[in-house]
Coordinates of C-alpha atoms and ligand atoms in Angstrom, one line a residue:
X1 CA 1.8 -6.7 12.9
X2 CA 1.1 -10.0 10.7
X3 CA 3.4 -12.7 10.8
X4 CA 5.2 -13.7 7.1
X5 CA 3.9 -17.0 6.4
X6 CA 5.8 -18.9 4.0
X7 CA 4.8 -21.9 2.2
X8 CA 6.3 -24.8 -0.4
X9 CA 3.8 -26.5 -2.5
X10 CA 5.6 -29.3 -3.9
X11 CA 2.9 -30.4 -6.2
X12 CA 3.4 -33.9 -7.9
X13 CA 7.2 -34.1 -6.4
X14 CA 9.3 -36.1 -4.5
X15 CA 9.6 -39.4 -3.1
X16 CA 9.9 -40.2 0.4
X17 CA 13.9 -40.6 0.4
X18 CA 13.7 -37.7 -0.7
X19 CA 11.7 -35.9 1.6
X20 CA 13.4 -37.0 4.2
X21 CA 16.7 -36.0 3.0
X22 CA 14.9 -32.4 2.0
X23 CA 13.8 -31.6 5.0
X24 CA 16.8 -32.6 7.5
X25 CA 18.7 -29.8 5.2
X26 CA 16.0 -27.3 5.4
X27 CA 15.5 -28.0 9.1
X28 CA 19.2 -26.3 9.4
X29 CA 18.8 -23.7 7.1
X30 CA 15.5 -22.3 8.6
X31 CA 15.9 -23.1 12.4
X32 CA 16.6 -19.0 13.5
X33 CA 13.7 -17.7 11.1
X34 CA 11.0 -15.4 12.6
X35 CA 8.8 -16.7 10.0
X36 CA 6.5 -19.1 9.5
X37 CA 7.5 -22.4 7.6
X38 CA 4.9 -24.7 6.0
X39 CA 5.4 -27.9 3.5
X40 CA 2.7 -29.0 1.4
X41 CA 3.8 -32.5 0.4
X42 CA 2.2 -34.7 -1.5
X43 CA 0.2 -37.7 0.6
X44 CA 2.7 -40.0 0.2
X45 CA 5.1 -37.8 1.8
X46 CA 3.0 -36.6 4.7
X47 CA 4.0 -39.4 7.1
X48 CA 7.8 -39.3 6.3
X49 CA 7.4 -35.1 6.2
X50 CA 5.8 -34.9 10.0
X51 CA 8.2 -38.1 10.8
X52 CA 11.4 -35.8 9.9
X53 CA 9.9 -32.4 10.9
X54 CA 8.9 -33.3 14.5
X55 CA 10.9 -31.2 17.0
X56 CA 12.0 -28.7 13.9
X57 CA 9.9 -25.1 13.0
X58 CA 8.6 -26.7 9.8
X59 CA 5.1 -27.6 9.5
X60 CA 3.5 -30.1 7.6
X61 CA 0.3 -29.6 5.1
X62 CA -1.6 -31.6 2.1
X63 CA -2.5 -30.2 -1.4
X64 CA -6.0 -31.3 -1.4
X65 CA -8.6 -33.3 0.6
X66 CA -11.8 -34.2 0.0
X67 CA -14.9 -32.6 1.8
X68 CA -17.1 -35.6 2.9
X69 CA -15.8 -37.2 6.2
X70 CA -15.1 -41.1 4.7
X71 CA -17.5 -42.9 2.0
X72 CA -17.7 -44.3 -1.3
X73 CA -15.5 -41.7 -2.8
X74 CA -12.8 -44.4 -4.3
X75 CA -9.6 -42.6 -4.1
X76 CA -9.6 -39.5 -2.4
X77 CA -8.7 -38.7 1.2
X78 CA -10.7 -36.8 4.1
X79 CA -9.8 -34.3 6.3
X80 CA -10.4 -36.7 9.5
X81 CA -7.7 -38.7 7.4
X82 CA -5.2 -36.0 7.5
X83 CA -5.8 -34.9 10.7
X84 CA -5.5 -38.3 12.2
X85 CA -1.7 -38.6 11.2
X86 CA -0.7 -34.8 12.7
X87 CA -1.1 -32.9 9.3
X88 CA -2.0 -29.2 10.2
X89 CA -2.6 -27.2 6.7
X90 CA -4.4 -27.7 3.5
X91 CA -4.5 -26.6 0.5
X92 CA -7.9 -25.6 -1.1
X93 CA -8.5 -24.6 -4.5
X94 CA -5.5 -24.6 -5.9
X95 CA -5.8 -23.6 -9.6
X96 CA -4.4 -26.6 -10.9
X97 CA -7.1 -28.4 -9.1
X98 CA -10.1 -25.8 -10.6
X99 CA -8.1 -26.4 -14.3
X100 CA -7.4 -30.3 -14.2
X101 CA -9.8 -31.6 -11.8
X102 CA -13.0 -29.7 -12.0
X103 CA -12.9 -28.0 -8.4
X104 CA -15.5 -25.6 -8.5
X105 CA -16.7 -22.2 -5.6
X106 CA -18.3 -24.4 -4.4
X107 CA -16.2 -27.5 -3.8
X108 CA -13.8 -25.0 -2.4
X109 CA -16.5 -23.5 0.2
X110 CA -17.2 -26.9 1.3
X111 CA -13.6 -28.0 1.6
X112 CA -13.0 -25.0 3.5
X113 CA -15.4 -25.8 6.0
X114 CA -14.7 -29.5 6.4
X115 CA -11.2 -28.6 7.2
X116 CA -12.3 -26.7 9.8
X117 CA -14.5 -29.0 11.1
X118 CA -11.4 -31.2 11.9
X119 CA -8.9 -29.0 13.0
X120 CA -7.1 -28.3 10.3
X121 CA -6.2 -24.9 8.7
X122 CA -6.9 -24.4 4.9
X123 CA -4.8 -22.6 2.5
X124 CA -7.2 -20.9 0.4
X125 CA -6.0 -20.2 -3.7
X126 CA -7.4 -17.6 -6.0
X127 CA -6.3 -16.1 -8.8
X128 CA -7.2 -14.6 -12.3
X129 CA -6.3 -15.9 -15.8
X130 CA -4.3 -13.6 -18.4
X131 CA -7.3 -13.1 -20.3
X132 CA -9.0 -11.6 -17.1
X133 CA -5.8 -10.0 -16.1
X134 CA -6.3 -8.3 -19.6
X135 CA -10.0 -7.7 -19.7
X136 CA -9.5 -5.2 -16.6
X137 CA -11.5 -8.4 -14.7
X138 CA -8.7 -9.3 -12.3
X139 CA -10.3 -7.6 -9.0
X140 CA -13.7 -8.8 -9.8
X141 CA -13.0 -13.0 -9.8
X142 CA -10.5 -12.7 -7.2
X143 CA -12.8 -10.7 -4.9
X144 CA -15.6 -13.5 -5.8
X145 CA -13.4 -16.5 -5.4
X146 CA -12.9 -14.9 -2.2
X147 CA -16.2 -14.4 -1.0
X148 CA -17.9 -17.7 -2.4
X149 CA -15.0 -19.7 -0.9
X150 CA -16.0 -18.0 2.8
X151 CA -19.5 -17.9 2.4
X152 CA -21.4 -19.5 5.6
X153 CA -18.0 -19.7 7.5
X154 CA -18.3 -18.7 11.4
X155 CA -17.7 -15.4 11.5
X156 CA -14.7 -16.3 14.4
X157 CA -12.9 -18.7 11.6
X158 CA -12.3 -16.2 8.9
X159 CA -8.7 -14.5 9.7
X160 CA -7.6 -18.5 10.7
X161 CA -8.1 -18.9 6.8
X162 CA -5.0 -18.5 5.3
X163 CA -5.3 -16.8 1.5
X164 CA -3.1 -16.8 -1.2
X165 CA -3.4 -15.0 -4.3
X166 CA -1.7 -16.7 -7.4
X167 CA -2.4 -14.8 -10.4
X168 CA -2.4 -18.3 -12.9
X169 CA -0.9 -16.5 -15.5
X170 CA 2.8 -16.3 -13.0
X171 CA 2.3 -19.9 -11.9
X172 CA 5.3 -21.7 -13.6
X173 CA 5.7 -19.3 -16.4
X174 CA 8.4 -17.5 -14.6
X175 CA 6.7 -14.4 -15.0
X176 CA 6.6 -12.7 -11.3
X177 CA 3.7 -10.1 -10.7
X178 CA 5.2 -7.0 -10.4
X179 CA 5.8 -6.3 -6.6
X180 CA 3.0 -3.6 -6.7
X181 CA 0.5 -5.3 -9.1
X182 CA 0.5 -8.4 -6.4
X183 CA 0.3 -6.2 -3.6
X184 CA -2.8 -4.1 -5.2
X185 CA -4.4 -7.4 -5.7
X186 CA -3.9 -8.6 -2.4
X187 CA -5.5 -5.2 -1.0
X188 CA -8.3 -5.4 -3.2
X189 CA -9.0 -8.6 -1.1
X190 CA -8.4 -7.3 2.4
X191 CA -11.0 -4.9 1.3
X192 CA -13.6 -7.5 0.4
X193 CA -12.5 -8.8 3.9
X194 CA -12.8 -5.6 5.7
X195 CA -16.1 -4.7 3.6
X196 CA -17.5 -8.5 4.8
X197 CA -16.4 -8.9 8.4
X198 CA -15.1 -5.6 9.5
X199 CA -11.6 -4.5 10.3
X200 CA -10.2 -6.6 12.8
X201 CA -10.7 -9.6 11.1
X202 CA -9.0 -7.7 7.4
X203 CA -6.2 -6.5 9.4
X204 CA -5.2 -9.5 11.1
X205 CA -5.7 -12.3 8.0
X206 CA -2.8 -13.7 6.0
X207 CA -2.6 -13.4 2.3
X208 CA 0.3 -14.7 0.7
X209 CA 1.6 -14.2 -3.1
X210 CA 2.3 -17.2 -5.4
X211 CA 3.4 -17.6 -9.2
X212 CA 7.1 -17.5 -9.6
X213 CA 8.6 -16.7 -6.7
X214 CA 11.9 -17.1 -6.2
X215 CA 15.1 -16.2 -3.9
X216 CA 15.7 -13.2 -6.0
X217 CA 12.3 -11.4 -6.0
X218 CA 11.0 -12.7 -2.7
X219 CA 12.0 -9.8 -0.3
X220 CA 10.6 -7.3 -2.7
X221 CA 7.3 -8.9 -2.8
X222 CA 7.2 -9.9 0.7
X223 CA 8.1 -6.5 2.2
X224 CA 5.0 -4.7 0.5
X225 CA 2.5 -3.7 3.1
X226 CA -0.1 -6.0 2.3
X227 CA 1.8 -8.9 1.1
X228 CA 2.3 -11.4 4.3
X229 CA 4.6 -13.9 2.6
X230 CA 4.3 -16.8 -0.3
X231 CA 3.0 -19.8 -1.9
X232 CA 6.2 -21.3 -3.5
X233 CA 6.1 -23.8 -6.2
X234 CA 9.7 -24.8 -8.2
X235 CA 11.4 -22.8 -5.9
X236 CA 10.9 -25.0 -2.7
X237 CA 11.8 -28.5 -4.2
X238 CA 15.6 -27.2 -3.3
X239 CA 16.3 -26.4 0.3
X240 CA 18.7 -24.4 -0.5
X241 CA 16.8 -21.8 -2.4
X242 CA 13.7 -22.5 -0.5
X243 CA 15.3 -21.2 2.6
X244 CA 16.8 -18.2 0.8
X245 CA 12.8 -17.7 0.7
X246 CA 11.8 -18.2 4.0
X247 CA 15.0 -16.1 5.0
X248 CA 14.5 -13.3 2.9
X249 CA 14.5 -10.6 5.9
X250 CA 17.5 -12.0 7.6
Ligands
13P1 P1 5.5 -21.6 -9.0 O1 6.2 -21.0 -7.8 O2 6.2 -22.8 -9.6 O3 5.2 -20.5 -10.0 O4 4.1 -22.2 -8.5 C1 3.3 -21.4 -7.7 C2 2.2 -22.2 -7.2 O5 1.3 -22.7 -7.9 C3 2.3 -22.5 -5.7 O6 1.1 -23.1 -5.3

């Protein structure tokens, strides 16, 4: 059976005070869980995050990185970078990144690859807008996003990817993907897995739900058969609730 793999994405939050306050409560509140805990911080958190989270379940992960190794790339920050200072996840592709800050397929593929390439493990996004929600396209650009991000990957890598689907229109908006509409989605890209790299690799890869989730909602979306935990935006900058999250089957 997969494990449930839950993760906050803070975004553009917190300071390190209070990161470090955050994560000594959460630390308590998430010590006996099964599950898998993961932080995405932002970079000026990371070294206060794995500071206060060594010898705790919680790991530590970035929101972005860029995919060349160092260079003239003024402002941005490698994979070697992260990995240097202990940071084990990424996240690639977020949607907020393809909106805001032009991250393409292909960007994504790359980044995907470079994080390999230095021993980190990437978070991959994807996700539909409304309008392709609406247009019956939803299956089609998630299944694409999923195969373009992959593309060229070792074949032994795939099922360390981690995926998660975040329909855009739920990020935020408070409007949850019904338990069943996220889990059809989430099938429709263990097939594309299973149809690409057979069935021990579908069967064994994490994809995770995003957009909205909250302490209310999460143990119906996470105990779906295909759904193997969440993304969590607003809901993980309070320990509190996050942990109601990550405890959701206790
Ligand atoms: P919300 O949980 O705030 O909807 O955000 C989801 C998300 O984008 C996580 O990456």
């Amino acid at each position: 059976m997969r494990r449930k793999v839950i993760a906050g994405n803070w975004k553009m939050n917190m300071l390190p005070n209070e990161t470090i306050g955050y994560i000594e409560s959460l630390s308590k509140l998430v010590k006996d869980t099964e599950n898998e805990v993961i932080l995405c911080v932002p970079y000026t958190d990371l070294f206060y995050a794995l500071m206060t989270a060594q010898g705790t379940n919680i790991k530590i992960g970035a929101q972005n990185m860029h995919f060349e190794e160092k260079g003239a790339y003024t402002g941005e920050i490698s994979a070697k970078m992260l990995k240097s200072i202990n940071v084990e996840y990424v996240i690639i592709g977020h949607s907020e990144r393809r909106q805001y800050f032009a991250e393409t397929d292909e960007t994504v593929n790359k980044k995907i690859k470079a994080s390999f390439a230095n021993g980190l493990n990437p978070i991959l996004c994807v996700g539909e807008t409304l309008e392709q929600r609406e247009s019956a396209l939803a299956e089609e650009v998630i299944t694409k996003q999923t195969r373009l991000a992959l593309d060229g990957l070792d074949d032994e890598l795939i099922d360390k990817v981690i995926i998660a689907y975040e329909p855009i229109w739920a990020i935020g908006t408070g409007k949850t993907a019904t338990s069943d509409d996220a889990n059809n989605a989430i099938k429709s890209i263990r097939n594309e897995i299973r149809k690409l790299y057979g069935d021990k690799v579908a069967d064994n890869i994490i994809i995770q739900y995003g957009g909205s989730v909250k302490s209310s909602n999460a143990k119906e979306l996470f105990e779906t058969s295909d759904i193997d935990g969440g993304l969590v935006g607003g809901a993980s900058l309070v320990p509190e609730e996050f942990a109601k999250i990550v405890n959701f089957n206790n």
